[in-house]
Amino acid sequence: INDREIEPWDPFLANESATQILQKTRLQMNGVEIEVEPFILPHHSKISKKKHDAAAGPHGWNAHQGFYVYRNQRLLVAGEWLGLGWAKEEHYKLARIRINLPNDLDHDWGIDVTKSRARPPIELKEELRAIGNHARSKAKRVYSYRGAKLTNQADVERVLLWESLAKHDKVFYRINREHPLLKQALTKSSDKPALNALLRLIEETVPFPNIAINNSENPNSAPSPFERVPDGQVTEVMEEAFESLVATGYSPGEAANRLRTIWPFELFPALIQSLVEQKSAR
């Protein structure tokens, strides 16, 4: 334009290795096929700042979450939840879902002559809502767990230190007493009541207001686990968890495999492998 080269915008970061491309769904309507493909974009720690800033789009990350509706390769809607019952929220900003429409469904999708808006027909809303729910759930996990790619198997086996509990329309966070490190600490403690009291105090004083304000004002300020921490210090914590697992009856091989499912050690596969080799050499 005006002799200036315009750089294209890829809202899906499809070529980034940390982007999760979920299963494509083909919906049928009036004998016509509609392709729906969800993308879970990477946590900001997984890509460069330049790419992260570019992927935000002209109106920012929150504004561009949701469905992207294309008609014959032309973008009509650049991030909307299409009236399916969701607001644009920080935790879901990494979810972007591409819908490819043919040009003979304009009336059904409420596409007017300006080709600038679209609304899904009622017969497709439940299927789109299911796809959206799945993508939003995945996006929230990546946002919350600082970019970890989660498989279905990992979801079942992962060990987290913090657990969420919904009660009376509120969400509470509790420390997982079955976490290997904590379980071992409780077993060895000479003053279990004091330790349990400390854990309960930590749970009851999670600084929700400060966290909410910080996330709102600077959503990318939260560090990843062990960010900028030397490998040696990460390994020290990891080794304690390994020994705790062995102490509870795991074989060294089983303990190593279990370690790979404990958050956030799963982010450091090379350190786990190095630790296992070190233990095997003894």
PDB file of C-alpha atoms in Angstrom:
ATOM      1  CA  ILE A   1       0.000   0.000   0.000  1.00  0.00           C
ATOM      2  CA  ASN A   2       1.495   3.354  -1.091  1.00  0.00           C
ATOM      3  CA  ASP A   3       4.701   1.508  -2.001  1.00  0.00           C
ATOM      4  CA  ARG A   4       4.975   0.113   1.519  1.00  0.00           C
ATOM      5  CA  GLU A   5       5.221  -3.609   2.121  1.00  0.00           C
ATOM      6  CA  ILE A   6       2.525  -4.782   4.532  1.00  0.00           C
ATOM      7  CA  GLU A   7       3.475  -7.641   6.814  1.00  0.00           C
ATOM      8  CA  PRO A   8       0.681 -10.230   7.113  1.00  0.00           C
ATOM      9  CA  TRP A   9      -0.794 -11.049  10.525  1.00  0.00           C
ATOM     10  CA  ASP A  10      -1.175 -14.689  11.499  1.00  0.00           C
ATOM     11  CA  PRO A  11      -3.611 -14.647  14.429  1.00  0.00           C
ATOM     12  CA  PHE A  12      -3.067 -18.366  15.061  1.00  0.00           C
ATOM     13  CA  LEU A  13       0.753 -18.570  15.177  1.00  0.00           C
ATOM     14  CA  ALA A  14       0.294 -21.835  13.326  1.00  0.00           C
ATOM     15  CA  ASN A  15       4.011 -22.237  12.617  1.00  0.00           C
ATOM     16  CA  GLU A  16       5.109 -21.904  16.242  1.00  0.00           C
ATOM     17  CA  SER A  17       6.091 -25.199  17.859  1.00  0.00           C
ATOM     18  CA  ALA A  18       4.466 -24.166  21.150  1.00  0.00           C
ATOM     19  CA  THR A  19       1.089 -23.537  19.508  1.00  0.00           C
ATOM     20  CA  GLN A  20      -1.414 -26.327  20.097  1.00  0.00           C
ATOM     21  CA  ILE A  21      -3.528 -27.065  17.031  1.00  0.00           C
ATOM     22  CA  LEU A  22      -6.540 -29.011  18.220  1.00  0.00           C
ATOM     23  CA  GLN A  23      -8.596 -31.452  16.218  1.00  0.00           C
ATOM     24  CA  LYS A  24     -10.384 -29.970  13.238  1.00  0.00           C
ATOM     25  CA  THR A  25     -14.169 -30.435  13.199  1.00  0.00           C
ATOM     26  CA  ARG A  26     -16.284 -30.514  10.058  1.00  0.00           C
ATOM     27  CA  LEU A  27     -19.855 -29.404  10.646  1.00  0.00           C
ATOM     28  CA  GLN A  28     -22.630 -30.010   8.132  1.00  0.00           C
ATOM     29  CA  MET A  29     -25.325 -27.512   7.250  1.00  0.00           C
ATOM     30  CA  ASN A  30     -27.654 -27.574   4.266  1.00  0.00           C
ATOM     31  CA  GLY A  31     -25.396 -30.157   2.677  1.00  0.00           C
ATOM     32  CA  VAL A  32     -22.403 -27.832   2.984  1.00  0.00           C
ATOM     33  CA  GLU A  33     -19.287 -28.487   5.056  1.00  0.00           C
ATOM     34  CA  ILE A  34     -17.983 -25.941   7.581  1.00  0.00           C
ATOM     35  CA  GLU A  35     -14.459 -26.347   8.958  1.00  0.00           C
ATOM     36  CA  VAL A  36     -13.785 -25.372  12.569  1.00  0.00           C
ATOM     37  CA  GLU A  37     -10.203 -25.526  13.856  1.00  0.00           C
ATOM     38  CA  PRO A  38      -9.137 -24.390  17.358  1.00  0.00           C
ATOM     39  CA  PHE A  39      -5.672 -23.053  18.150  1.00  0.00           C
ATOM     40  CA  ILE A  40      -4.219 -22.604  21.632  1.00  0.00           C
ATOM     41  CA  LEU A  41      -1.546 -19.960  21.330  1.00  0.00           C
ATOM     42  CA  PRO A  42       1.682 -20.206  23.338  1.00  0.00           C
ATOM     43  CA  HIS A  43       2.259 -18.724  26.742  1.00  0.00           C
ATOM     44  CA  HIS A  44       4.306 -15.543  26.369  1.00  0.00           C
ATOM     45  CA  SER A  45       7.339 -17.257  27.928  1.00  0.00           C
ATOM     46  CA  LYS A  46       7.458 -19.683  24.987  1.00  0.00           C
ATOM     47  CA  ILE A  47       7.886 -17.102  22.217  1.00  0.00           C
ATOM     48  CA  SER A  48       9.891 -13.938  21.686  1.00  0.00           C
ATOM     49  CA  LYS A  49       8.525 -10.603  22.854  1.00  0.00           C
ATOM     50  CA  LYS A  50       8.395  -9.410  19.249  1.00  0.00           C
ATOM     51  CA  LYS A  51       6.230 -12.352  18.191  1.00  0.00           C
ATOM     52  CA  HIS A  52       4.066 -12.045  21.282  1.00  0.00           C
ATOM     53  CA  ASP A  53       3.445  -8.351  20.667  1.00  0.00           C
ATOM     54  CA  ALA A  54       2.657  -8.963  16.997  1.00  0.00           C
ATOM     55  CA  ALA A  55       0.265 -11.814  17.798  1.00  0.00           C
ATOM     56  CA  ALA A  56      -1.713  -9.551  20.130  1.00  0.00           C
ATOM     57  CA  GLY A  57      -3.292  -7.916  17.086  1.00  0.00           C
ATOM     58  CA  PRO A  58      -4.386  -4.305  16.654  1.00  0.00           C
ATOM     59  CA  HIS A  59      -6.686  -4.320  19.695  1.00  0.00           C
ATOM     60  CA  GLY A  60      -4.727  -6.513  22.110  1.00  0.00           C
ATOM     61  CA  TRP A  61      -4.839 -10.099  23.332  1.00  0.00           C
ATOM     62  CA  ASN A  62      -8.120  -9.981  25.212  1.00  0.00           C
ATOM     63  CA  ALA A  63      -9.976  -8.336  22.349  1.00  0.00           C
ATOM     64  CA  HIS A  64      -8.854 -10.935  19.818  1.00  0.00           C
ATOM     65  CA  GLN A  65      -9.786 -14.143  21.639  1.00  0.00           C
ATOM     66  CA  GLY A  66     -12.581 -16.316  20.316  1.00  0.00           C
ATOM     67  CA  PHE A  67     -13.823 -17.332  16.878  1.00  0.00           C
ATOM     68  CA  TYR A  68     -12.362 -16.055  13.622  1.00  0.00           C
ATOM     69  CA  VAL A  69     -14.903 -16.314  10.846  1.00  0.00           C
ATOM     70  CA  TYR A  70     -13.629 -16.503   7.274  1.00  0.00           C
ATOM     71  CA  ARG A  71     -15.762 -16.479   4.150  1.00  0.00           C
ATOM     72  CA  ASN A  72     -13.906 -17.687   1.073  1.00  0.00           C
ATOM     73  CA  GLN A  73     -10.559 -16.912   2.736  1.00  0.00           C
ATOM     74  CA  ARG A  74     -11.678 -13.395   3.680  1.00  0.00           C
ATOM     75  CA  LEU A  75     -11.689 -12.543   7.376  1.00  0.00           C
ATOM     76  CA  LEU A  76     -15.066 -11.263   8.556  1.00  0.00           C
ATOM     77  CA  VAL A  77     -14.755 -11.575  12.341  1.00  0.00           C
ATOM     78  CA  ALA A  78     -11.386 -11.261  14.107  1.00  0.00           C
ATOM     79  CA  GLY A  79     -12.096 -12.702  17.517  1.00  0.00           C
ATOM     80  CA  GLU A  80     -15.602 -12.922  18.963  1.00  0.00           C
ATOM     81  CA  TRP A  81     -17.448 -15.482  21.077  1.00  0.00           C
ATOM     82  CA  LEU A  82     -20.386 -15.112  18.674  1.00  0.00           C
ATOM     83  CA  GLY A  83     -23.062 -14.661  21.308  1.00  0.00           C
ATOM     84  CA  LEU A  84     -22.484 -18.154  22.718  1.00  0.00           C
ATOM     85  CA  GLY A  85     -22.590 -16.966  26.311  1.00  0.00           C
ATOM     86  CA  TRP A  86     -18.991 -16.065  27.134  1.00  0.00           C
ATOM     87  CA  ALA A  87     -17.340 -12.768  27.928  1.00  0.00           C
ATOM     88  CA  LYS A  88     -13.784 -11.959  26.905  1.00  0.00           C
ATOM     89  CA  GLU A  89     -11.659 -12.757  29.930  1.00  0.00           C
ATOM     90  CA  GLU A  90      -7.940 -12.734  30.598  1.00  0.00           C
ATOM     91  CA  HIS A  91      -7.650 -16.471  31.275  1.00  0.00           C
ATOM     92  CA  TYR A  92      -9.051 -17.408  27.866  1.00  0.00           C
ATOM     93  CA  LYS A  93      -7.107 -14.998  25.685  1.00  0.00           C
ATOM     94  CA  LEU A  94      -4.944 -17.765  24.178  1.00  0.00           C
ATOM     95  CA  ALA A  95      -7.954 -19.472  22.551  1.00  0.00           C
ATOM     96  CA  ARG A  96      -8.539 -18.627  18.893  1.00  0.00           C
ATOM     97  CA  ILE A  97     -10.796 -20.746  16.701  1.00  0.00           C
ATOM     98  CA  ARG A  98     -10.916 -20.548  12.919  1.00  0.00           C
ATOM     99  CA  ILE A  99     -14.194 -21.085  11.064  1.00  0.00           C
ATOM    100  CA  ASN A 100     -14.108 -21.396   7.278  1.00  0.00           C
ATOM    101  CA  LEU A 101     -17.447 -20.673   5.603  1.00  0.00           C
ATOM    102  CA  PRO A 102     -18.390 -21.120   1.959  1.00  0.00           C
ATOM    103  CA  ASN A 103     -20.144 -18.234   0.228  1.00  0.00           C
ATOM    104  CA  ASP A 104     -23.574 -19.873   0.066  1.00  0.00           C
ATOM    105  CA  LEU A 105     -24.400 -19.639   3.790  1.00  0.00           C
ATOM    106  CA  ASP A 106     -24.548 -15.849   4.055  1.00  0.00           C
ATOM    107  CA  HIS A 107     -28.214 -15.770   5.028  1.00  0.00           C
ATOM    108  CA  ASP A 108     -27.876 -18.550   7.614  1.00  0.00           C
ATOM    109  CA  TRP A 109     -24.929 -16.792   9.269  1.00  0.00           C
ATOM    110  CA  GLY A 110     -26.452 -13.320   9.148  1.00  0.00           C
ATOM    111  CA  ILE A 111     -23.739 -11.978   6.854  1.00  0.00           C
ATOM    112  CA  ASP A 112     -24.833  -8.661   5.384  1.00  0.00           C
ATOM    113  CA  VAL A 113     -23.640  -6.823   2.291  1.00  0.00           C
ATOM    114  CA  THR A 114     -20.770  -5.211   4.190  1.00  0.00           C
ATOM    115  CA  LYS A 115     -19.350  -8.675   5.004  1.00  0.00           C
ATOM    116  CA  SER A 116     -18.257  -7.358   8.401  1.00  0.00           C
ATOM    117  CA  ARG A 117     -20.257  -9.475  10.841  1.00  0.00           C
ATOM    118  CA  ALA A 118     -21.507 -13.025  11.291  1.00  0.00           C
ATOM    119  CA  ARG A 119     -23.732 -14.884  13.737  1.00  0.00           C
ATOM    120  CA  PRO A 120     -24.017 -18.674  13.859  1.00  0.00           C
ATOM    121  CA  PRO A 121     -27.389 -20.269  13.105  1.00  0.00           C
ATOM    122  CA  ILE A 122     -29.176 -21.802  16.064  1.00  0.00           C
ATOM    123  CA  GLU A 123     -28.722 -25.366  14.786  1.00  0.00           C
ATOM    124  CA  LEU A 124     -24.928 -25.060  15.061  1.00  0.00           C
ATOM    125  CA  LYS A 125     -24.693 -23.225  18.367  1.00  0.00           C
ATOM    126  CA  GLU A 126     -24.441 -26.290  20.606  1.00  0.00           C
ATOM    127  CA  GLU A 127     -21.649 -27.830  18.539  1.00  0.00           C
ATOM    128  CA  LEU A 128     -19.766 -24.538  18.419  1.00  0.00           C
ATOM    129  CA  ARG A 129     -20.294 -24.082  22.142  1.00  0.00           C
ATOM    130  CA  ALA A 130     -18.776 -27.527  22.798  1.00  0.00           C
ATOM    131  CA  ILE A 131     -15.768 -26.714  20.608  1.00  0.00           C
ATOM    132  CA  GLY A 132     -15.388 -23.352  22.316  1.00  0.00           C
ATOM    133  CA  ASN A 133     -15.619 -24.862  25.795  1.00  0.00           C
ATOM    134  CA  HIS A 134     -12.880 -27.355  24.989  1.00  0.00           C
ATOM    135  CA  ALA A 135     -10.587 -24.687  23.545  1.00  0.00           C
ATOM    136  CA  ARG A 136     -11.217 -22.309  26.437  1.00  0.00           C
ATOM    137  CA  SER A 137     -10.411 -25.047  28.941  1.00  0.00           C
ATOM    138  CA  LYS A 138      -7.117 -25.810  27.200  1.00  0.00           C
ATOM    139  CA  ALA A 139      -6.269 -22.117  26.919  1.00  0.00           C
ATOM    140  CA  LYS A 140      -6.909 -21.534  30.604  1.00  0.00           C
ATOM    141  CA  ARG A 141      -4.545 -24.361  31.537  1.00  0.00           C
ATOM    142  CA  VAL A 142      -1.765 -23.002  29.352  1.00  0.00           C
ATOM    143  CA  TYR A 143      -2.316 -19.516  30.776  1.00  0.00           C
ATOM    144  CA  SER A 144      -2.408 -20.803  34.368  1.00  0.00           C
ATOM    145  CA  TYR A 145       0.425 -23.311  34.098  1.00  0.00           C
ATOM    146  CA  ARG A 146       2.819 -21.030  32.260  1.00  0.00           C
ATOM    147  CA  GLY A 147       2.775 -22.692  28.889  1.00  0.00           C
ATOM    148  CA  ALA A 148       2.845 -26.396  29.626  1.00  0.00           C
ATOM    149  CA  LYS A 149       1.443 -28.523  26.811  1.00  0.00           C
ATOM    150  CA  LEU A 150      -1.064 -30.890  28.358  1.00  0.00           C
ATOM    151  CA  THR A 151      -2.123 -34.216  26.926  1.00  0.00           C
ATOM    152  CA  ASN A 152      -5.126 -36.167  28.133  1.00  0.00           C
ATOM    153  CA  GLN A 153      -2.862 -38.686  29.831  1.00  0.00           C
ATOM    154  CA  ALA A 154      -0.884 -35.939  31.529  1.00  0.00           C
ATOM    155  CA  ASP A 155      -4.091 -34.352  32.778  1.00  0.00           C
ATOM    156  CA  VAL A 156      -4.886 -37.564  34.632  1.00  0.00           C
ATOM    157  CA  GLU A 157      -1.435 -38.158  36.083  1.00  0.00           C
ATOM    158  CA  ARG A 158      -0.090 -34.685  36.793  1.00  0.00           C
ATOM    159  CA  VAL A 159       0.733 -33.773  40.377  1.00  0.00           C
ATOM    160  CA  LEU A 160       0.108 -30.164  41.378  1.00  0.00           C
ATOM    161  CA  LEU A 161       0.983 -28.452  44.632  1.00  0.00           C
ATOM    162  CA  TRP A 162      -2.136 -26.273  44.554  1.00  0.00           C
ATOM    163  CA  GLU A 163      -5.661 -27.589  44.055  1.00  0.00           C
ATOM    164  CA  SER A 164      -8.759 -25.508  43.375  1.00  0.00           C
ATOM    165  CA  LEU A 165     -12.051 -26.138  45.136  1.00  0.00           C
ATOM    166  CA  ALA A 166     -15.396 -24.567  44.220  1.00  0.00           C
ATOM    167  CA  LYS A 167     -17.732 -23.941  47.145  1.00  0.00           C
ATOM    168  CA  HIS A 168     -20.732 -21.634  47.489  1.00  0.00           C
ATOM    169  CA  ASP A 169     -19.970 -19.923  44.150  1.00  0.00           C
ATOM    170  CA  LYS A 170     -16.423 -19.143  45.271  1.00  0.00           C
ATOM    171  CA  VAL A 171     -13.101 -20.721  44.339  1.00  0.00           C
ATOM    172  CA  PHE A 172     -10.704 -21.722  47.100  1.00  0.00           C
ATOM    173  CA  TYR A 173      -7.141 -22.954  46.762  1.00  0.00           C
ATOM    174  CA  ARG A 174      -5.777 -25.733  48.912  1.00  0.00           C
ATOM    175  CA  ILE A 175      -2.288 -27.201  49.169  1.00  0.00           C
ATOM    176  CA  ASN A 176      -2.188 -30.796  47.973  1.00  0.00           C
ATOM    177  CA  ARG A 177      -1.294 -32.850  51.050  1.00  0.00           C
ATOM    178  CA  GLU A 178      -0.501 -35.814  48.762  1.00  0.00           C
ATOM    179  CA  HIS A 179       2.307 -33.974  47.001  1.00  0.00           C
ATOM    180  CA  PRO A 180       5.424 -36.149  47.475  1.00  0.00           C
ATOM    181  CA  LEU A 181       7.544 -33.400  49.019  1.00  0.00           C
ATOM    182  CA  LEU A 182       4.836 -32.272  51.400  1.00  0.00           C
ATOM    183  CA  LYS A 183       3.850 -35.811  52.292  1.00  0.00           C
ATOM    184  CA  GLN A 184       7.439 -36.580  53.246  1.00  0.00           C
ATOM    185  CA  ALA A 185       7.748 -33.342  55.221  1.00  0.00           C
ATOM    186  CA  LEU A 186       4.595 -34.165  57.180  1.00  0.00           C
ATOM    187  CA  THR A 187       5.857 -37.685  57.856  1.00  0.00           C
ATOM    188  CA  LYS A 188       9.209 -36.470  59.163  1.00  0.00           C
ATOM    189  CA  SER A 189       7.900 -33.455  61.057  1.00  0.00           C
ATOM    190  CA  SER A 190       8.295 -33.542  64.825  1.00  0.00           C
ATOM    191  CA  ASP A 191       5.528 -30.953  65.157  1.00  0.00           C
ATOM    192  CA  LYS A 192       2.743 -31.907  62.769  1.00  0.00           C
ATOM    193  CA  PRO A 193       0.105 -29.593  64.329  1.00  0.00           C
ATOM    194  CA  ALA A 194       2.341 -26.559  63.819  1.00  0.00           C
ATOM    195  CA  LEU A 195       3.129 -27.544  60.225  1.00  0.00           C
ATOM    196  CA  ASN A 196      -0.537 -28.163  59.421  1.00  0.00           C
ATOM    197  CA  ALA A 197      -1.442 -24.832  61.011  1.00  0.00           C
ATOM    198  CA  LEU A 198       1.132 -23.080  58.828  1.00  0.00           C
ATOM    199  CA  LEU A 199      -0.230 -24.761  55.693  1.00  0.00           C
ATOM    200  CA  ARG A 200      -3.766 -23.746  56.603  1.00  0.00           C
ATOM    201  CA  LEU A 201      -2.657 -20.162  57.213  1.00  0.00           C
ATOM    202  CA  ILE A 202      -0.994 -20.045  53.788  1.00  0.00           C
ATOM    203  CA  GLU A 203      -4.186 -21.374  52.183  1.00  0.00           C
ATOM    204  CA  GLU A 204      -6.381 -18.829  53.933  1.00  0.00           C
ATOM    205  CA  THR A 205      -4.188 -15.852  53.053  1.00  0.00           C
ATOM    206  CA  VAL A 206      -3.626 -16.268  49.312  1.00  0.00           C
ATOM    207  CA  PRO A 207      -3.384 -12.602  48.198  1.00  0.00           C
ATOM    208  CA  PHE A 208      -6.187 -12.750  45.628  1.00  0.00           C
ATOM    209  CA  PRO A 209      -6.715  -8.952  45.387  1.00  0.00           C
ATOM    210  CA  ASN A 210      -3.037  -8.259  44.729  1.00  0.00           C
ATOM    211  CA  ILE A 211      -2.801 -11.071  42.186  1.00  0.00           C
ATOM    212  CA  ALA A 212      -5.923  -9.843  40.386  1.00  0.00           C
ATOM    213  CA  ILE A 213      -4.675  -6.251  40.281  1.00  0.00           C
ATOM    214  CA  ASN A 214      -1.217  -7.253  39.055  1.00  0.00           C
ATOM    215  CA  ASN A 215      -2.668  -9.517  36.359  1.00  0.00           C
ATOM    216  CA  SER A 216      -5.040  -6.798  35.231  1.00  0.00           C
ATOM    217  CA  GLU A 217      -2.408  -4.069  35.069  1.00  0.00           C
ATOM    218  CA  ASN A 218       0.413  -6.210  33.704  1.00  0.00           C
ATOM    219  CA  PRO A 219      -0.816  -9.668  32.659  1.00  0.00           C
ATOM    220  CA  ASN A 220       2.622 -10.776  31.462  1.00  0.00           C
ATOM    221  CA  SER A 221       4.507  -9.916  34.646  1.00  0.00           C
ATOM    222  CA  ALA A 222       4.095 -13.272  36.393  1.00  0.00           C
ATOM    223  CA  PRO A 223       7.269 -15.359  36.081  1.00  0.00           C
ATOM    224  CA  SER A 224       7.362 -18.999  35.081  1.00  0.00           C
ATOM    225  CA  PRO A 225       8.329 -21.502  37.790  1.00  0.00           C
ATOM    226  CA  PHE A 226      12.076 -21.366  38.503  1.00  0.00           C
ATOM    227  CA  GLU A 227      12.470 -18.579  35.948  1.00  0.00           C
ATOM    228  CA  ARG A 228      16.095 -17.357  35.922  1.00  0.00           C
ATOM    229  CA  VAL A 229      16.952 -19.860  38.648  1.00  0.00           C
ATOM    230  CA  PRO A 230      20.224 -21.771  38.108  1.00  0.00           C
ATOM    231  CA  ASP A 231      19.809 -25.400  37.062  1.00  0.00           C
ATOM    232  CA  GLY A 232      21.617 -26.528  40.183  1.00  0.00           C
ATOM    233  CA  GLN A 233      18.955 -25.048  42.440  1.00  0.00           C
ATOM    234  CA  VAL A 234      16.160 -26.605  40.388  1.00  0.00           C
ATOM    235  CA  THR A 235      17.916 -29.969  40.616  1.00  0.00           C
ATOM    236  CA  GLU A 236      18.209 -29.657  44.403  1.00  0.00           C
ATOM    237  CA  VAL A 237      14.444 -29.327  44.756  1.00  0.00           C
ATOM    238  CA  MET A 238      13.876 -32.047  42.179  1.00  0.00           C
ATOM    239  CA  GLU A 239      16.216 -34.417  44.014  1.00  0.00           C
ATOM    240  CA  GLU A 240      14.297 -33.951  47.261  1.00  0.00           C
ATOM    241  CA  ALA A 241      11.091 -34.891  45.450  1.00  0.00           C
ATOM    242  CA  PHE A 242      12.834 -37.916  43.914  1.00  0.00           C
ATOM    243  CA  GLU A 243      14.054 -39.113  47.314  1.00  0.00           C
ATOM    244  CA  SER A 244      10.596 -38.565  48.794  1.00  0.00           C
ATOM    245  CA  LEU A 245       9.087 -40.811  46.135  1.00  0.00           C
ATOM    246  CA  VAL A 246      11.672 -43.524  46.741  1.00  0.00           C
ATOM    247  CA  ALA A 247      11.031 -43.284  50.487  1.00  0.00           C
ATOM    248  CA  THR A 248       7.334 -43.982  49.909  1.00  0.00           C
ATOM    249  CA  GLY A 249       8.038 -47.195  47.996  1.00  0.00           C
ATOM    250  CA  TYR A 250       8.743 -46.170  44.412  1.00  0.00           C
ATOM    251  CA  SER A 251      11.649 -47.833  42.638  1.00  0.00           C
ATOM    252  CA  PRO A 252      14.203 -45.381  41.182  1.00  0.00           C
ATOM    253  CA  GLY A 253      12.779 -45.954  37.698  1.00  0.00           C
ATOM    254  CA  GLU A 254       9.211 -45.439  38.883  1.00  0.00           C
ATOM    255  CA  ALA A 255      10.252 -42.346  40.831  1.00  0.00           C
ATOM    256  CA  ALA A 256      11.854 -40.874  37.707  1.00  0.00           C
ATOM    257  CA  ASN A 257       8.697 -41.474  35.669  1.00  0.00           C
ATOM    258  CA  ARG A 258       6.554 -39.983  38.411  1.00  0.00           C
ATOM    259  CA  LEU A 259       8.826 -36.963  38.601  1.00  0.00           C
ATOM    260  CA  ARG A 260       8.012 -36.245  34.967  1.00  0.00           C
ATOM    261  CA  THR A 261       4.351 -35.736  35.922  1.00  0.00           C
ATOM    262  CA  ILE A 262       4.970 -33.371  38.844  1.00  0.00           C
ATOM    263  CA  TRP A 263       4.474 -29.700  38.123  1.00  0.00           C
ATOM    264  CA  PRO A 264       6.728 -27.840  37.423  1.00  0.00           C
ATOM    265  CA  PHE A 265       9.477 -30.459  37.123  1.00  0.00           C
ATOM    266  CA  GLU A 266       7.878 -31.632  33.881  1.00  0.00           C
ATOM    267  CA  LEU A 267       9.179 -28.407  32.334  1.00  0.00           C
ATOM    268  CA  PHE A 268      12.763 -29.614  32.835  1.00  0.00           C
ATOM    269  CA  PRO A 269      13.064 -33.023  31.115  1.00  0.00           C
ATOM    270  CA  ALA A 270      16.824 -32.638  30.583  1.00  0.00           C
ATOM    271  CA  LEU A 271      17.405 -32.013  34.294  1.00  0.00           C
ATOM    272  CA  ILE A 272      15.269 -35.026  35.195  1.00  0.00           C
ATOM    273  CA  GLN A 273      17.270 -37.203  32.808  1.00  0.00           C
ATOM    274  CA  SER A 274      20.527 -35.895  34.246  1.00  0.00           C
ATOM    275  CA  LEU A 275      19.322 -36.615  37.783  1.00  0.00           C
ATOM    276  CA  VAL A 276      18.278 -40.150  36.842  1.00  0.00           C
ATOM    277  CA  GLU A 277      21.657 -40.839  35.240  1.00  0.00           C
ATOM    278  CA  GLN A 278      23.404 -39.459  38.304  1.00  0.00           C
ATOM    279  CA  LYS A 279      21.365 -41.708  40.608  1.00  0.00           C
ATOM    280  CA  SER A 280      21.956 -44.745  38.399  1.00  0.00           C
ATOM    281  CA  ALA A 281      25.722 -44.201  38.447  1.00  0.00           C
ATOM    282  CA  ARG A 282      25.864 -44.397  42.237  1.00  0.00           C
TER     283      ARG A 282
END
